[in-house]
Amino acid sequence: MPYERIEIEKAEIERQIALCRKLKERFISQGRKNMLAFVDTYGCQQNESDSERLRGYLAEMGCSFTSDEAEADIIVINTCAVREHAEMRILGNVGALNHTKKAKPEQIICVCGCMVQQQHMSDKVKHSYPIVSLCFGPHELWRFPELLERYLVKKKRVFATAPHEGCVTEGEPRVRDRGVKAWISIMYGCNNFCSYCIVPYVRGRERSRRPEAIVEEARELIAAGYKDITLLGQNVNSYGKDLDCGVDFSELLKMVNAIPGKFVIRFMTSHPKDATEKLFKTMAECEKCSHHIHLPVQSGNDRVLKAMNRGYSSADYLEKVRIAREYMSDLVITTDMIVGFPGETNEEFEDTLRLVETVEYDSMFTFIYSRREGTVAAKLPDPMTRQEKQLNFDKLLETANALSLKKHREYVGKSVEVLIDGYTEGEEYPITSRTKGGRLVHLKGDASLVGEFKKVKITDSTTWALFGELEE
Ligand code: SAH
Ligand code: SF4
Ligand code: F3S
C-alpha cells in the first residue's frame, strides 16, 4: 500500500501546547508547584531528538528537569528496540522504578518510543509493569500532553501504540542541551526493510520535512550560537523523495551551507545504495560540510548482503568509497557491521575482514546479530553458536582497533582546524574538540575556548582519540 503523507496541522500542535498550560495550572492547584521531570533516552540520535520534544512539552507544563528518578514527579523513558540487549536493559530499569514509585506514589511513569511500538512489548509493559501509567509509540509523541491529560483526568492507564505509518509535525516546543552541538531531524522512518532490522516496523514510512522548515530551524540554531549541526535521518540520501519539490539531500546540504556564519554541517546516516556521486561532489564543494561519511556496510560478503536486503554488493560499495575519496582525499569513513547474521559462515565473515582492511575505516560500530521478532531474518536458520560469533566479533574488533590506531597515528605532526565543543574541570586535557571529519581531539586550555574554531597541532594519538596543542 502506498504511504499517504500526513502532516499534522499547526493548530493541533498549538492545542497540545495549550493543554500543557492547562496541566501546569492543574499541578499548581494541587499544590505541585515545582514539578520535576526526568527524561531517560535510549537508542539513536533520532531518539535524542525526540526527547528534546518531550522536554519541550514538559517545560511548557512547568516542569524543571532532574536526572534523579527518586525525586522526579514525572519519568519518561524513551526506548529503543534495535537489539535485544537494549530492550533487556530498559525493562530492568523500568522494573527498578518499583522502589521510587513506592516511596512516591503520585509519581507518573511513562514509557514511550520504539520498543513499545511493538505489540508484544506494549503488552508486556501492560501486564508485567503496572507502575507504568502511560505508554505511547513514536507516532503519538506529538500528542503526549493530550495522553497525559487523559491519564490524569480518567485515572486509567493509557496505551497509545497502535500500528501507524507515521506523520510529520512542525512547531513543537523543544528543550535542547546547551553547548555547541545541535541535531535537526530532516526526515523520519525508513523504507528499506533490511531483513534484520526492526526500525521500519516501529518508525513507519519514510517522510521528509519541508526544506524551508529545516533551513529555518538551522538559521535559528546558528543565531542561538550552535556551531555544529547534524542533519538526522535513518537514510538521509532518500531525503525529499516524498516531497516532489525538487530538493534532494544534496540540494538541502547546499541550502544549509548557504546560511551565513561559521559552523560545521554533519549528517547521518547514509545508506550506501543511495549515496551518489552528486552527494560526494556536494560534500566537497560545501565549505561547511564535514568531510565525514558514516556509510554502514554491515557485511563484506555478497550472499550475506543479499540476504540482508541491503541493495548493493561489496564491489558497488568499494566503488562508492573510491569515488568519495576522489572528491575528498581527507574523507573520514566510518561504518556499522553486523557479525553472525543467520547463516553467515566463517568464510563469509572473512570477506568482511577483507573489506574492512581494504576500506581502512577510521572507526566502526560492531554488533552481534540480534534476532528481532517480526523481521524476515528472524525466520532464517541460525546454526552458529554464540561463542563462535563472539570469536568473529573479537577478530573484527581487533582489526578495527588496529586500523583506528594506524589512522590516528597519521595525524601526528599535522596541523588541523578543530571546533572546541567541551570542557571537563580537573582533567589533564580538559578540552574536547572535533576535527572537521569528526575525530576527537583532546587539548589543554580553559573553558572560555568552548565554541571556538582553532588551529591545533596533533602531538599524540591512541586508538580512540588524538591529542594536540593550540597553535596560536
Ligand atoms: N539507518 C541506519 C542504521 C540504523 S540502526 C543504516 O541503515 O545505516 C544502527 C545499526 O544497528 C545498523 O547499522 C546495524 O549495524 C545495527 N543493527 C540494526 N539491527 C540490528 C540487529 N537486529 N542486530 C544487530 N545489529 C543491528
Ligand atoms: Fe534499519 Fe536498514 Fe532502515 Fe537502516 S536502512 S534503519 S538498517 S532497515
Ligand atoms: Fe533504536 Fe528506534 Fe533509534 S529502534 S536505534 S531508537 S530508531
Short mmCIF file of C-alpha atoms and ligand atoms in Angstrom, two decimals:
data_model
loop_
_atom_site.label_atom_id
_atom_site.label_comp_id
_atom_site.label_asym_id
_atom_site.label_seq_id
_atom_site.Cartn_x
_atom_site.Cartn_y
_atom_site.Cartn_z
CA MET A 1 0.00 0.00 0.00
CA PRO A 2 1.49 3.41 -0.90
CA TYR A 3 2.14 5.69 2.03
CA GLU A 4 -0.08 8.71 2.25
CA ARG A 5 1.81 11.61 3.71
CA ILE A 6 0.16 13.00 6.84
CA GLU A 7 1.14 16.48 8.04
CA ILE A 8 -0.24 17.38 11.44
CA GLU A 9 -1.80 20.85 11.35
CA LYS A 10 -0.10 23.64 13.27
CA ALA A 11 -3.38 24.27 15.14
CA GLU A 12 -3.18 20.71 16.51
CA ILE A 13 0.28 21.34 17.95
CA GLU A 14 -0.94 24.65 19.37
CA ARG A 15 -3.78 22.76 21.03
CA GLN A 16 -1.20 20.42 22.62
CA ILE A 17 0.79 23.41 23.90
CA ALA A 18 -2.41 24.94 25.34
CA LEU A 19 -3.04 21.61 27.08
CA CYS A 20 0.43 21.84 28.65
CA ARG A 21 -0.55 25.20 30.17
CA LYS A 22 -3.77 23.65 31.48
CA LEU A 23 -1.79 20.82 33.05
CA LYS A 24 0.55 23.35 34.63
CA GLU A 25 -2.41 25.09 36.29
CA ARG A 26 -3.76 21.74 37.40
CA PHE A 27 -0.43 20.82 39.04
CA ILE A 28 -0.27 24.23 40.77
CA SER A 29 -3.86 23.90 42.06
CA GLN A 30 -2.89 20.52 43.53
CA GLY A 31 -0.01 22.15 45.39
CA ARG A 32 2.53 20.53 43.00
CA LYS A 33 4.24 23.76 42.10
CA ASN A 34 7.82 22.72 41.43
CA MET A 35 7.28 19.64 39.31
CA LEU A 36 10.43 17.75 38.38
CA ALA A 37 10.72 15.60 35.26
CA PHE A 38 13.28 13.00 34.27
CA VAL A 39 13.58 12.03 30.60
CA ASP A 40 15.75 8.96 30.08
CA THR A 41 16.76 8.27 26.48
CA TYR A 42 17.99 5.05 24.86
CA GLY A 43 18.95 4.36 21.26
CA CYS A 44 19.98 6.61 18.42
CA GLN A 45 20.19 10.36 17.91
CA GLN A 46 16.72 10.32 16.44
CA ASN A 47 15.53 9.34 19.91
CA GLU A 48 17.68 12.06 21.49
CA SER A 49 15.97 14.48 19.16
CA ASP A 50 12.54 13.12 20.15
CA SER A 51 13.44 13.55 23.82
CA GLU A 52 14.08 17.23 23.14
CA ARG A 53 10.43 17.44 22.04
CA LEU A 54 9.28 15.60 25.19
CA ARG A 55 11.29 18.04 27.32
CA GLY A 56 9.80 20.91 25.35
CA TYR A 57 6.28 19.85 26.28
CA LEU A 58 7.28 19.10 29.89
CA ALA A 59 8.82 22.57 30.23
CA GLU A 60 5.52 24.08 28.96
CA MET A 61 3.83 22.11 31.76
CA GLY A 62 6.02 23.99 34.23
CA CYS A 63 8.48 21.16 34.89
CA SER A 64 12.15 21.54 35.67
CA PHE A 65 14.50 18.66 34.96
CA THR A 66 16.40 16.20 37.11
CA SER A 67 18.45 13.10 36.44
CA ASP A 68 17.46 11.51 39.74
CA GLU A 69 14.47 9.20 39.28
CA ALA A 70 13.79 9.16 43.03
CA GLU A 71 12.89 12.85 43.15
CA ALA A 72 11.11 13.06 39.78
CA ASP A 73 7.35 13.68 39.65
CA ILE A 74 7.20 12.58 36.02
CA ILE A 75 9.52 9.98 34.49
CA VAL A 76 9.56 9.45 30.74
CA ILE A 77 11.60 6.54 29.41
CA ASN A 78 12.18 6.91 25.67
CA THR A 79 13.05 3.43 24.46
CA CYS A 80 14.93 1.66 21.65
CA ALA A 81 14.19 -1.70 20.03
CA VAL A 82 17.17 -2.18 17.76
CA ARG A 83 18.77 -5.05 19.72
CA GLU A 84 17.63 -7.37 22.47
CA HIS A 85 20.32 -6.11 24.82
CA ALA A 86 18.84 -2.58 24.72
CA GLU A 87 15.37 -3.91 25.50
CA MET A 88 16.57 -6.02 28.43
CA ARG A 89 18.36 -3.04 29.94
CA ILE A 90 15.28 -0.86 29.55
CA LEU A 91 12.95 -3.41 31.12
CA GLY A 92 15.39 -3.85 34.02
CA ASN A 93 15.42 -0.09 34.57
CA VAL A 94 11.63 0.20 34.36
CA GLY A 95 11.34 -2.62 36.91
CA ALA A 96 13.71 -0.80 39.26
CA LEU A 97 11.25 2.12 39.35
CA ASN A 98 9.04 -0.01 41.62
CA HIS A 99 11.09 1.42 44.50
CA THR A 100 10.74 5.06 43.52
CA LYS A 101 7.01 4.64 42.88
CA LYS A 102 6.55 3.02 46.29
CA ALA A 103 8.34 5.90 48.00
CA LYS A 104 6.46 8.48 45.90
CA PRO A 105 3.06 7.00 44.90
CA GLU A 106 2.00 10.10 42.94
CA GLN A 107 4.97 9.64 40.57
CA ILE A 108 3.85 9.38 36.92
CA ILE A 109 5.83 6.81 34.95
CA CYS A 110 5.66 6.92 31.13
CA VAL A 111 7.34 4.56 28.66
CA CYS A 112 7.47 5.67 25.03
CA GLY A 113 9.41 5.18 21.82
CA CYS A 114 10.38 2.33 19.52
CA MET A 115 10.32 -0.60 21.97
CA VAL A 116 6.66 -0.15 22.87
CA GLN A 117 5.62 0.38 19.25
CA GLN A 118 5.93 -3.43 19.06
CA GLN A 119 2.66 -5.01 20.14
CA HIS A 120 4.33 -7.79 22.16
CA MET A 121 6.35 -5.22 24.10
CA SER A 122 3.46 -2.89 24.87
CA ASP A 123 1.52 -5.99 26.03
CA LYS A 124 4.45 -6.90 28.26
CA VAL A 125 4.51 -3.43 29.79
CA LYS A 126 0.74 -3.55 30.25
CA HIS A 127 0.74 -6.90 32.04
CA SER A 128 4.06 -7.05 33.87
CA TYR A 129 4.75 -3.40 34.76
CA PRO A 130 1.63 -1.97 36.45
CA ILE A 131 3.65 1.03 37.68
CA VAL A 132 3.65 2.36 34.10
CA SER A 133 0.73 4.77 33.67
CA LEU A 134 1.28 5.96 30.14
CA CYS A 135 2.72 4.12 27.18
CA PHE A 136 2.99 5.53 23.62
CA GLY A 137 4.90 4.83 20.42
CA PRO A 138 6.95 7.32 18.33
CA HIS A 139 3.90 8.20 16.19
CA GLU A 140 1.97 9.55 19.20
CA LEU A 141 4.75 11.64 20.68
CA TRP A 142 3.35 14.88 19.24
CA ARG A 143 0.22 14.39 21.40
CA PHE A 144 1.97 13.50 24.65
CA PRO A 145 0.17 16.35 26.53
CA GLU A 146 -3.23 15.04 25.47
CA LEU A 147 -2.36 11.48 26.51
CA LEU A 148 -1.04 12.65 29.87
CA GLU A 149 -4.15 14.71 30.48
CA ARG A 150 -6.33 11.72 29.61
CA TYR A 151 -4.49 9.62 32.21
CA LEU A 152 -4.75 12.33 34.88
CA VAL A 153 -8.46 13.01 34.28
CA LYS A 154 -9.68 9.44 33.81
CA LYS A 155 -7.19 7.90 36.28
CA LYS A 156 -6.86 4.94 33.93
CA ARG A 157 -3.65 3.74 32.31
CA VAL A 158 -3.27 4.94 28.70
CA PHE A 159 -1.74 2.78 25.94
CA ALA A 160 -1.34 4.51 22.56
CA THR A 161 0.74 2.12 20.49
CA ALA A 162 -1.48 1.14 17.57
CA PRO A 163 0.28 0.40 14.24
CA HIS A 164 0.86 3.55 12.23
CA GLU A 165 2.84 4.65 9.18
CA GLY A 166 3.78 7.95 10.77
CA CYS A 167 3.25 11.65 10.26
CA VAL A 168 5.21 14.90 10.03
CA THR A 169 4.86 17.62 12.65
CA GLU A 170 6.24 21.15 12.92
CA GLY A 171 6.23 23.72 15.67
CA GLU A 172 6.57 21.59 18.77
CA PRO A 173 8.45 23.24 21.62
CA ARG A 174 11.92 21.84 22.18
CA VAL A 175 14.41 21.93 25.04
CA ARG A 176 17.90 21.33 23.68
CA ASP A 177 21.13 20.76 25.53
CA ARG A 178 23.15 23.93 25.78
CA GLY A 179 26.50 23.79 24.05
CA VAL A 180 27.77 23.92 20.52
CA LYS A 181 26.09 20.84 19.02
CA ALA A 182 22.53 20.53 17.83
CA TRP A 183 20.56 17.98 15.85
CA ILE A 184 17.93 18.58 13.23
CA SER A 185 15.68 15.71 12.16
CA ILE A 186 15.22 16.17 8.44
CA MET A 187 13.16 13.06 7.89
CA TYR A 188 11.55 10.20 9.77
CA GLY A 189 11.03 6.48 9.21
CA CYS A 190 12.65 4.02 6.84
CA ASN A 191 11.50 2.14 3.73
CA ASN A 192 14.48 -0.16 3.33
CA PHE A 193 13.41 -3.18 5.36
CA CYS A 194 16.89 -4.62 5.82
CA SER A 195 15.96 -8.15 6.80
CA TYR A 196 17.44 -7.98 10.33
CA CYS A 197 16.12 -4.54 11.29
CA ILE A 198 13.11 -3.53 13.37
CA VAL A 199 13.31 0.21 12.62
CA PRO A 200 10.92 0.29 9.60
CA TYR A 201 8.30 -1.54 11.66
CA VAL A 202 8.45 0.84 14.61
CA ARG A 203 9.27 4.13 12.88
CA GLY A 204 6.94 3.89 9.90
CA ARG A 205 7.47 5.01 6.31
CA GLU A 206 10.00 7.49 5.06
CA ARG A 207 8.75 11.05 5.21
CA SER A 208 10.69 14.28 4.87
CA ARG A 209 10.24 17.64 6.50
CA ARG A 210 9.86 20.54 4.10
CA PRO A 211 13.21 22.17 3.22
CA GLU A 212 12.06 25.66 4.27
CA ALA A 213 11.25 24.36 7.78
CA ILE A 214 14.68 22.70 8.06
CA VAL A 215 16.56 25.78 6.84
CA GLU A 216 14.57 27.98 9.20
CA GLU A 217 15.44 25.71 12.14
CA ALA A 218 19.12 25.70 11.14
CA ARG A 219 19.10 29.51 10.90
CA GLU A 220 17.64 29.80 14.40
CA LEU A 221 20.23 27.40 15.80
CA ILE A 222 23.13 29.29 14.24
CA ALA A 223 21.69 32.57 15.54
CA ALA A 224 21.48 30.99 19.01
CA GLY A 225 25.20 30.15 18.87
CA TYR A 226 25.24 26.49 17.87
CA LYS A 227 28.27 25.69 15.72
CA ASP A 228 27.92 22.01 14.92
CA ILE A 229 24.70 20.96 13.21
CA THR A 230 23.87 17.32 12.50
CA LEU A 231 21.12 16.56 10.00
CA LEU A 232 19.41 13.35 11.05
CA GLY A 233 17.52 10.59 9.28
CA GLN A 234 17.69 6.80 9.02
CA ASN A 235 18.70 7.25 5.40
CA VAL A 236 19.35 10.90 4.62
CA ASN A 237 20.12 10.04 0.99
CA SER A 238 16.41 9.42 0.42
CA TYR A 239 15.55 12.91 1.61
CA GLY A 240 12.85 14.65 -0.40
CA LYS A 241 11.66 11.64 -2.40
CA ASP A 242 8.18 12.02 -0.88
CA LEU A 243 8.01 15.78 -1.38
CA ASP A 244 8.14 16.42 -5.12
CA CYS A 245 9.70 19.84 -4.64
CA GLY A 246 12.95 19.20 -6.47
CA VAL A 247 15.08 19.31 -3.32
CA ASP A 248 17.12 16.16 -2.74
CA PHE A 249 19.65 15.70 0.07
CA SER A 250 22.49 17.34 -1.89
CA GLU A 251 20.31 20.38 -2.59
CA LEU A 252 19.36 20.54 1.08
CA LEU A 253 23.04 20.48 2.07
CA LYS A 254 23.66 23.42 -0.28
CA MET A 255 20.75 25.35 1.26
CA VAL A 256 22.05 24.83 4.81
CA ASN A 257 25.59 25.59 3.67
CA ALA A 258 24.40 28.94 2.31
CA ILE A 259 23.30 30.15 5.76
CA PRO A 260 25.77 32.88 6.82
CA GLY A 261 28.09 32.17 9.75
CA LYS A 262 30.89 29.81 10.66
CA PHE A 263 29.63 26.36 11.56
CA VAL A 264 30.01 22.68 10.64
CA ILE A 265 27.32 20.58 8.96
CA ARG A 266 27.30 16.86 9.73
CA PHE A 267 24.73 14.26 8.79
CA MET A 268 23.78 10.67 9.44
CA THR A 269 23.01 8.06 8.31
CA SER A 270 23.81 7.50 4.64
CA HIS A 271 22.65 4.28 3.08
CA PRO A 272 25.33 3.11 0.61
CA LYS A 273 22.79 2.14 -2.06
CA ASP A 274 21.54 5.74 -2.26
CA ALA A 275 24.88 7.53 -1.79
CA THR A 276 25.55 9.21 -5.13
CA GLU A 277 28.45 10.94 -6.82
CA LYS A 278 26.34 14.11 -6.60
CA LEU A 279 26.40 13.79 -2.80
CA PHE A 280 30.20 13.40 -2.67
CA LYS A 281 30.65 16.33 -5.05
CA THR A 282 28.32 18.46 -2.93
CA MET A 283 30.16 17.50 0.27
CA ALA A 284 33.45 18.53 -1.35
CA GLU A 285 32.03 21.83 -2.62
CA CYS A 286 30.18 22.96 0.51
CA GLU A 287 32.85 24.51 2.71
CA LYS A 288 30.84 23.99 5.91
CA CYS A 289 30.20 20.32 5.28
CA SER A 290 32.16 17.85 7.38
CA HIS A 291 34.41 15.52 5.39
CA HIS A 292 32.98 12.55 7.23
CA ILE A 293 30.59 9.94 5.96
CA HIS A 294 29.06 7.23 8.11
CA LEU A 295 28.42 4.57 5.50
CA PRO A 296 27.21 1.37 7.18
CA VAL A 297 28.26 -1.65 5.13
CA GLN A 298 27.05 -4.37 7.58
CA SER A 299 28.94 -7.20 5.80
CA GLY A 300 31.63 -7.69 3.16
CA ASN A 301 30.08 -10.85 1.70
CA ASP A 302 27.71 -10.66 -1.25
CA ARG A 303 25.48 -13.56 -0.26
CA VAL A 304 25.03 -12.12 3.21
CA LEU A 305 24.43 -8.61 1.85
CA LYS A 306 21.71 -10.03 -0.38
CA ALA A 307 20.12 -11.93 2.50
CA MET A 308 20.25 -8.70 4.48
CA ASN A 309 18.38 -6.95 1.62
CA ARG A 310 20.93 -4.16 1.55
CA GLY A 311 20.66 -3.47 -2.17
CA TYR A 312 24.42 -3.34 -3.02
CA SER A 313 27.32 -5.73 -3.48
CA SER A 314 30.73 -5.36 -1.86
CA ALA A 315 32.08 -4.20 -5.26
CA ASP A 316 29.37 -1.50 -5.51
CA TYR A 317 30.29 -0.34 -2.04
CA LEU A 318 34.03 -0.22 -2.72
CA GLU A 319 33.40 1.75 -5.91
CA LYS A 320 31.41 4.37 -3.97
CA VAL A 321 34.20 4.65 -1.42
CA ARG A 322 36.70 5.11 -4.26
CA ILE A 323 34.64 7.90 -5.85
CA ALA A 324 34.05 9.58 -2.48
CA ARG A 325 37.78 9.63 -1.77
CA GLU A 326 38.47 11.01 -5.23
CA TYR A 327 36.39 14.08 -4.28
CA MET A 328 37.73 14.32 -0.71
CA SER A 329 41.24 12.95 -0.09
CA ASP A 330 40.85 13.71 3.65
CA LEU A 331 37.48 11.93 3.94
CA VAL A 332 36.83 10.16 7.25
CA ILE A 333 34.80 6.99 6.69
CA THR A 334 33.07 5.11 9.48
CA THR A 335 30.68 2.18 9.36
CA ASP A 336 28.41 -0.27 11.17
CA MET A 337 28.97 -4.01 11.00
CA ILE A 338 26.85 -6.98 11.96
CA VAL A 339 28.61 -10.21 12.89
CA GLY A 340 26.73 -13.52 12.98
CA PHE A 341 23.81 -12.76 10.65
CA PRO A 342 21.77 -16.01 10.42
CA GLY A 343 23.60 -18.49 8.22
CA GLU A 344 26.83 -16.43 7.94
CA THR A 345 29.76 -18.86 7.73
CA ASN A 346 33.31 -18.27 8.93
CA GLU A 347 34.43 -17.98 5.28
CA GLU A 348 31.78 -15.34 4.64
CA PHE A 349 32.89 -13.49 7.73
CA GLU A 350 36.47 -13.48 6.34
CA ASP A 351 35.10 -11.36 3.43
CA THR A 352 34.01 -8.80 5.98
CA LEU A 353 37.51 -8.67 7.44
CA ARG A 354 38.94 -8.27 3.94
CA LEU A 355 36.58 -5.41 3.12
CA VAL A 356 37.49 -3.65 6.36
CA GLU A 357 41.19 -3.94 5.52
CA THR A 358 40.54 -2.61 2.02
CA VAL A 359 38.50 0.41 3.06
CA GLU A 360 40.60 1.18 6.15
CA TYR A 361 37.80 2.68 8.22
CA ASP A 362 38.66 5.43 10.66
CA SER A 363 36.37 3.79 13.19
CA MET A 364 33.42 1.43 13.26
CA PHE A 365 30.49 0.25 15.34
CA THR A 366 30.33 -3.52 15.52
CA PHE A 367 27.30 -5.53 16.63
CA ILE A 368 26.50 -9.19 17.10
CA TYR A 369 23.28 -10.01 15.26
CA SER A 370 20.23 -9.79 17.49
CA ARG A 371 17.04 -11.58 16.46
CA ARG A 372 14.11 -9.15 16.16
CA GLU A 373 10.63 -10.62 16.25
CA GLY A 374 8.63 -9.89 13.11
CA THR A 375 11.61 -9.30 10.78
CA VAL A 376 12.41 -11.52 7.78
CA ALA A 377 15.77 -12.66 9.20
CA ALA A 378 14.08 -13.86 12.39
CA LYS A 379 12.73 -16.81 10.37
CA LEU A 380 16.11 -17.88 8.97
CA PRO A 381 18.05 -20.85 10.38
CA ASP A 382 20.84 -19.60 12.62
CA PRO A 383 23.14 -22.54 13.34
CA MET A 384 26.30 -20.76 14.52
CA THR A 385 26.78 -20.74 18.29
CA ARG A 386 27.03 -17.54 20.27
CA GLN A 387 30.63 -18.42 21.23
CA GLU A 388 31.65 -18.76 17.57
CA LYS A 389 30.01 -15.44 16.75
CA GLN A 390 31.83 -13.87 19.68
CA LEU A 391 35.19 -15.11 18.33
CA ASN A 392 34.50 -13.50 14.96
CA PHE A 393 33.30 -10.35 16.69
CA ASP A 394 36.55 -10.18 18.67
CA LYS A 395 38.59 -10.62 15.48
CA LEU A 396 36.68 -7.81 13.79
CA LEU A 397 37.13 -5.53 16.77
CA GLU A 398 40.85 -6.22 16.82
CA THR A 399 41.13 -5.39 13.11
CA ALA A 400 39.02 -2.25 13.55
CA ASN A 401 41.08 -1.06 16.50
CA ALA A 402 44.38 -1.66 14.72
CA LEU A 403 43.10 0.43 11.80
CA SER A 404 41.89 3.26 14.06
CA LEU A 405 45.30 3.29 15.74
CA LYS A 406 47.06 3.46 12.37
CA LYS A 407 44.74 6.17 11.02
CA HIS A 408 45.13 8.25 14.16
CA ARG A 409 48.94 7.97 14.04
CA GLU A 410 48.87 9.52 10.58
CA TYR A 411 47.58 12.75 12.14
CA VAL A 412 50.57 13.19 14.47
CA GLY A 413 52.66 16.22 13.48
CA LYS A 414 49.87 17.66 11.32
CA SER A 415 48.02 20.94 11.75
CA VAL A 416 44.24 20.74 11.71
CA GLU A 417 41.34 23.03 12.45
CA VAL A 418 39.04 21.91 15.26
CA LEU A 419 35.83 23.12 16.84
CA ILE A 420 36.15 23.17 20.64
CA ASP A 421 32.99 21.59 21.99
CA GLY A 422 33.51 20.66 25.64
CA TYR A 423 35.38 21.30 28.88
CA THR A 424 35.79 19.00 31.87
CA GLU A 425 37.32 20.52 35.00
CA GLY A 426 40.18 18.60 36.56
CA GLU A 427 41.24 16.51 33.54
CA GLU A 428 44.84 16.62 32.32
CA TYR A 429 43.45 17.53 28.87
CA PRO A 430 40.24 19.33 29.91
CA ILE A 431 39.14 20.39 26.42
CA THR A 432 37.44 18.21 23.84
CA SER A 433 37.26 19.23 20.24
CA ARG A 434 36.44 17.73 16.85
CA THR A 435 38.20 17.92 13.52
CA LYS A 436 36.07 18.69 10.50
CA GLY A 437 36.00 14.95 9.86
CA GLY A 438 34.62 14.38 13.36
CA ARG A 439 37.76 12.95 15.02
CA LEU A 440 38.04 13.63 18.76
CA VAL A 441 41.00 15.81 19.82
CA HIS A 442 41.90 16.39 23.49
CA LEU A 443 43.56 19.71 24.31
CA LYS A 444 44.84 21.81 27.21
CA GLY A 445 43.24 25.20 27.76
CA ASP A 446 40.40 26.92 29.53
CA ALA A 447 36.62 26.80 29.35
CA SER A 448 36.37 30.16 27.57
CA LEU A 449 37.50 28.47 24.34
CA VAL A 450 34.36 26.37 24.03
CA GLY A 451 32.55 27.22 20.79
CA GLU A 452 35.68 28.49 19.02
CA PHE A 453 37.35 27.17 15.89
CA LYS A 454 41.10 26.84 16.46
CA LYS A 455 44.15 25.58 14.63
CA VAL A 456 45.90 22.83 16.57
CA LYS A 457 48.97 20.69 16.08
CA ILE A 458 48.41 16.99 16.72
CA THR A 459 51.05 15.73 19.15
CA ASP A 460 49.89 12.25 20.12
CA SER A 461 47.26 9.62 19.39
CA THR A 462 45.58 6.47 20.68
CA THR A 463 43.07 4.05 19.17
CA TRP A 464 40.23 6.25 20.37
CA ALA A 465 41.43 9.83 20.15
CA LEU A 466 44.01 12.43 19.20
CA PHE A 467 45.90 14.85 21.45
CA GLY A 468 47.04 18.29 20.41
CA GLU A 469 48.32 21.77 21.21
CA LEU A 470 46.75 25.09 20.31
CA GLU A 471 48.85 26.75 17.63
CA GLU A 472 48.23 30.41 18.23
N1 SAH B 1 19.55 3.50 9.32
C1 SAH B 1 20.86 3.20 9.68
C2 SAH B 1 21.03 2.32 10.88
C3 SAH B 1 20.10 2.30 12.00
S1 SAH B 1 20.35 1.06 13.20
C4 SAH B 1 21.50 2.50 8.49
O1 SAH B 1 20.88 1.79 7.77
O2 SAH B 1 22.68 2.64 8.36
C5 SAH B 1 22.07 1.20 13.57
C6 SAH B 1 22.85 -0.06 13.35
O3 SAH B 1 22.39 -1.07 14.21
C7 SAH B 1 22.74 -0.67 11.96
O4 SAH B 1 23.55 -0.05 11.04
C8 SAH B 1 23.13 -2.10 12.22
O5 SAH B 1 24.52 -2.28 12.10
C9 SAH B 1 22.71 -2.33 13.66
N2 SAH B 1 21.55 -3.21 13.76
C10 SAH B 1 20.30 -2.98 13.33
N3 SAH B 1 19.53 -4.06 13.57
C11 SAH B 1 20.32 -4.98 14.17
C12 SAH B 1 20.10 -6.30 14.66
N4 SAH B 1 18.93 -6.89 14.56
N5 SAH B 1 21.15 -6.94 15.24
C13 SAH B 1 22.35 -6.34 15.33
N6 SAH B 1 22.61 -5.12 14.89
C14 SAH B 1 21.61 -4.44 14.31
FE1 SF4 B 2 17.28 -0.49 9.52
FE2 SF4 B 2 18.15 -0.81 7.06
FE3 SF4 B 2 16.41 1.13 7.60
FE4 SF4 B 2 18.90 1.31 8.49
S1 SF4 B 2 18.26 1.29 6.34
S2 SF4 B 2 17.05 1.71 9.65
S3 SF4 B 2 19.42 -0.80 8.94
S4 SF4 B 2 16.04 -1.05 7.73
FE1 F3S B 3 16.54 2.39 18.45
FE2 F3S B 3 14.38 3.42 17.42
FE3 F3S B 3 16.72 4.58 17.03
S1 F3S B 3 14.87 1.28 17.49
S2 F3S B 3 18.15 2.87 17.09
S3 F3S B 3 15.71 4.35 18.96
S4 F3S B 3 15.04 4.47 15.60
#
